[in-house]
Amino acid sequence: MSADPTAGLTAPLQVIARFRDHDFTLHDFLRARVEAQPDGTALEFEGRAWSYGQLDGLVARWAGWLAAKGVAAGDTLAVMAQNDPNTVALLFAAARLGAILVPVNPDYGVPEARYVLDHAQVRGVVVSPDRQPVAEEALEAVPNAQGSPAWVAPLGAALEAEIAAAAPWTAGRGDADDCCLIIYTSGTTGFPKGAMHGQRGFVLTAEAFVERLWLQPDERVMCVMPMFHVNALMYSVGGGLACGGTIVLVRRFSASGFWRTVAETRSTEVNLVAAAGSILVQRPRSEFVPGHGLAKMFVAPQTRAMVDSLRDELEVPLLIECYGMTEIPGVISNPFAGPHILGTMGVLCRHPDPRIERPRARIVDEDGQDVPPGTTGELLVRTPTVMQGYYRDPGQTEAAFQNGWFRTGDLVRLGEDGFYRFVARKKDIIRRRGENVASAEVERTIAECAGVADVAVIGVPSPLGEEDILAAVVPAPGAPHDAAAIIAWTRARLSAPKVPRYVAFVDAIPLTPTHKPAKHRLREDPTLMQRAIDMATPA
């Protein structure tokens, strides 16, 4: 690649200027692209393709079908499925009605799904056929906001036929400031919080991603991350549509088939989490396909070994490191044109259009006062892409903001070079496999296991990047030290990223003077990992 990675590329503002101005609704955002290139390929999935015009038609029929089911403005509906084109259509269809999509992790067990579906007060759930029993059990005795049982619609030929026969919705387009998406993210209490995003924020994030990755009109954005994450929905799906390119949708991430899929689909850009990047560089080189055509990858956090392997061995010339949260997508990133400073969050991003408000950031001390560069403090952000609040949780919403600034709960420092550097999390959250795992939720689950008297869960360094989970367990008197039983109990009740990798049996959990678990003392114990039992499933 040229020393200047932007050489020969169309500038981001010119990329989005190919389409007429829109009103910041998802409907008008998509229509602007349909009008400019109705026959251009918008979406590909497992050998099928949808043009922009066909995608717009699918959205209109989904909206008509939802309206016939009684979905109206302000209603919530969930999708609990692996990546599927219908999730893209559902998002835009719900927004057209002024309704709200709630993407749910399809790997959730019944208790996890029940909490989210109940809290979100969903009117209905679209599911993968294999997840239908889980959704139905989770919805038992859970009325929606209208007081009636929620419906469950399994994806498949029968539903496709219903959608194809539905009358296209033409009665409305939603409003730019309507909430269109609620993404549940774990909080320090262990109970997931629903971050609400408006249509305007979604569109601004999508267009800003064109700037972050210099997406081109012929970009082929491969979406392998699950579509219950901001990464997949706003960066891959939103970014792919914003530049007028093609979304190459993949059902789920497969490390063994990754390079073959990249080559077969002619993908040019992909967004990953650190764990996926680390797995790829450790895979057998027999799976690699030389000359694949993937030109750029958005992945964070990065390590020197990951960068060297991906760039020099696996032929991905440009790797962009960033920082993000579900609540504030698209705020800080290493600049596409450089410099790229390994191990940094990057600098404040911008929207391609100079008329759009720029994100701002502050680093403050415990008293909320700004600290000088080089000093560690909590990162506060103000951005037009910030969430609208936490759904049905005014207390958490109020706590998340300080005079209009979003409190990230992350400790960072600003270098003299203008780059932000992550230091630590104030919140007791473990970052694992691209997900935020609340230790309190894992602790509550393990505490209910027979033979467990007390437990504390902490994050420990993972060889794949990010963190693994260690459970420090105090056995009940006379109970066996049965790590396998604890893991089996947890695996039956929580999704895979929340299941601890390590179990360490201890005599007592250290406490603070206020009788809270002193987790810092566990982390500082050099013998804890030596005593821990590695319960990783063999590859």
GROMACS .gro file of N, CA, C and O in nm, residues 7 67 79 127 137 190 196 280 300 333 339 345 361 366 378 383 398 422 463 476 518 527:
model
   88
    7ALA      N    1  -0.437   0.769  -0.109
    7ALA     CA    2  -0.403   0.795  -0.248
    7ALA      C    3  -0.494   0.717  -0.342
    7ALA      O    4  -0.512   0.596  -0.329
   67ALA      N    5  -4.724  -0.393   1.066
   67ALA     CA    6  -4.843  -0.311   1.091
   67ALA      C    7  -4.967  -0.399   1.103
   67ALA      O    8  -5.053  -0.377   1.188
   79VAL      N    9  -3.560  -0.937   1.780
   79VAL     CA   10  -3.512  -1.038   1.687
   79VAL      C   11  -3.405  -1.118   1.761
   79VAL      O   12  -3.314  -1.062   1.821
  127VAL      N   13  -3.751  -1.506   1.540
  127VAL     CA   14  -3.645  -1.594   1.590
  127VAL      C   15  -3.596  -1.689   1.482
  127VAL      O   16  -3.667  -1.721   1.387
  137GLU      N   17  -4.050  -2.015   2.582
  137GLU     CA   18  -4.044  -2.037   2.726
  137GLU      C   19  -4.013  -1.907   2.799
  137GLU      O   20  -4.069  -1.880   2.907
  190GLY      N   21  -2.515  -0.607   3.716
  190GLY     CA   22  -2.536  -0.740   3.660
  190GLY      C   23  -2.663  -0.750   3.579
  190GLY      O   24  -2.683  -0.847   3.507
  196MET      N   25  -3.076   0.316   2.432
  196MET     CA   26  -3.168   0.357   2.326
  196MET      C   27  -3.096   0.448   2.225
  196MET      O   28  -3.033   0.546   2.264
  280LEU      N   29  -0.761  -1.546   1.459
  280LEU     CA   30  -0.720  -1.559   1.319
  280LEU      C   31  -0.569  -1.574   1.305
  280LEU      O   32  -0.521  -1.655   1.224
  300ALA      N   33  -0.998  -0.376   1.749
  300ALA     CA   34  -0.936  -0.317   1.869
  300ALA      C   35  -0.973  -0.402   1.991
  300ALA      O   36  -1.078  -0.465   1.994
  333SER      N   37  -1.096   0.709   1.731
  333SER     CA   38  -1.034   0.609   1.644
  333SER      C   39  -0.899   0.660   1.597
  333SER      O   40  -0.877   0.781   1.586
  339PRO      N   41  -0.127   0.944   1.176
  339PRO     CA   42  -0.047   0.827   1.215
  339PRO      C   43  -0.129   0.722   1.288
  339PRO      O   44  -0.234   0.753   1.344
  345MET      N   45  -0.625   0.451   2.184
  345MET     CA   46  -0.765   0.458   2.142
  345MET      C   47  -0.778   0.537   2.013
  345MET      O   48  -0.864   0.509   1.931
  361ALA      N   49  -1.456   1.569   2.400
  361ALA     CA   50  -1.420   1.482   2.512
  361ALA      C   51  -1.351   1.563   2.620
  361ALA      O   52  -1.286   1.664   2.593
  366GLU      N   53  -1.201   1.298   4.024
  366GLU     CA   54  -1.316   1.252   4.102
  366GLU      C   55  -1.413   1.364   4.133
  366GLU      O   56  -1.532   1.339   4.160
  378GLU      N   57  -1.136   1.017   3.439
  378GLU     CA   58  -1.249   0.953   3.372
  378GLU      C   59  -1.281   1.026   3.242
  378GLU      O   60  -1.284   1.150   3.238
  383THR      N   61  -2.142   1.395   2.216
  383THR     CA   62  -2.144   1.361   2.074
  383THR      C   63  -2.288   1.352   2.024
  383THR      O   64  -2.378   1.311   2.101
  398GLU      N   65  -2.978   0.908   3.445
  398GLU     CA   66  -2.930   1.029   3.513
  398GLU      C   67  -2.786   1.013   3.560
  398GLU      O   68  -2.704   1.104   3.547
  422PHE      N   69  -0.612   0.425   2.685
  422PHE     CA   70  -0.694   0.359   2.786
  422PHE      C   71  -0.608   0.313   2.903
  422PHE      O   72  -0.499   0.259   2.884
  463PRO      N   73  -0.503  -1.497   2.649
  463PRO     CA   74  -0.407  -1.510   2.539
  463PRO      C   75  -0.464  -1.464   2.406
  463PRO      O   76  -0.390  -1.440   2.312
  476ALA      N   77  -1.877  -2.461   5.020
  476ALA     CA   78  -1.955  -2.479   5.143
  476ALA      C   79  -1.888  -2.586   5.229
  476ALA      O   80  -1.818  -2.674   5.178
  518ALA      N   81  -1.314  -0.733   4.805
  518ALA     CA   82  -1.193  -0.656   4.771
  518ALA      C   83  -1.126  -0.724   4.652
  518ALA      O   84  -1.025  -0.794   4.665
  527THR      N   85  -0.052  -1.592   4.350
  527THR     CA   86  -0.073  -1.738   4.354
  527THR      C   87  -0.209  -1.779   4.301
  527THR      O   88  -0.234  -1.898   4.282
   0.00000   0.00000   0.00000
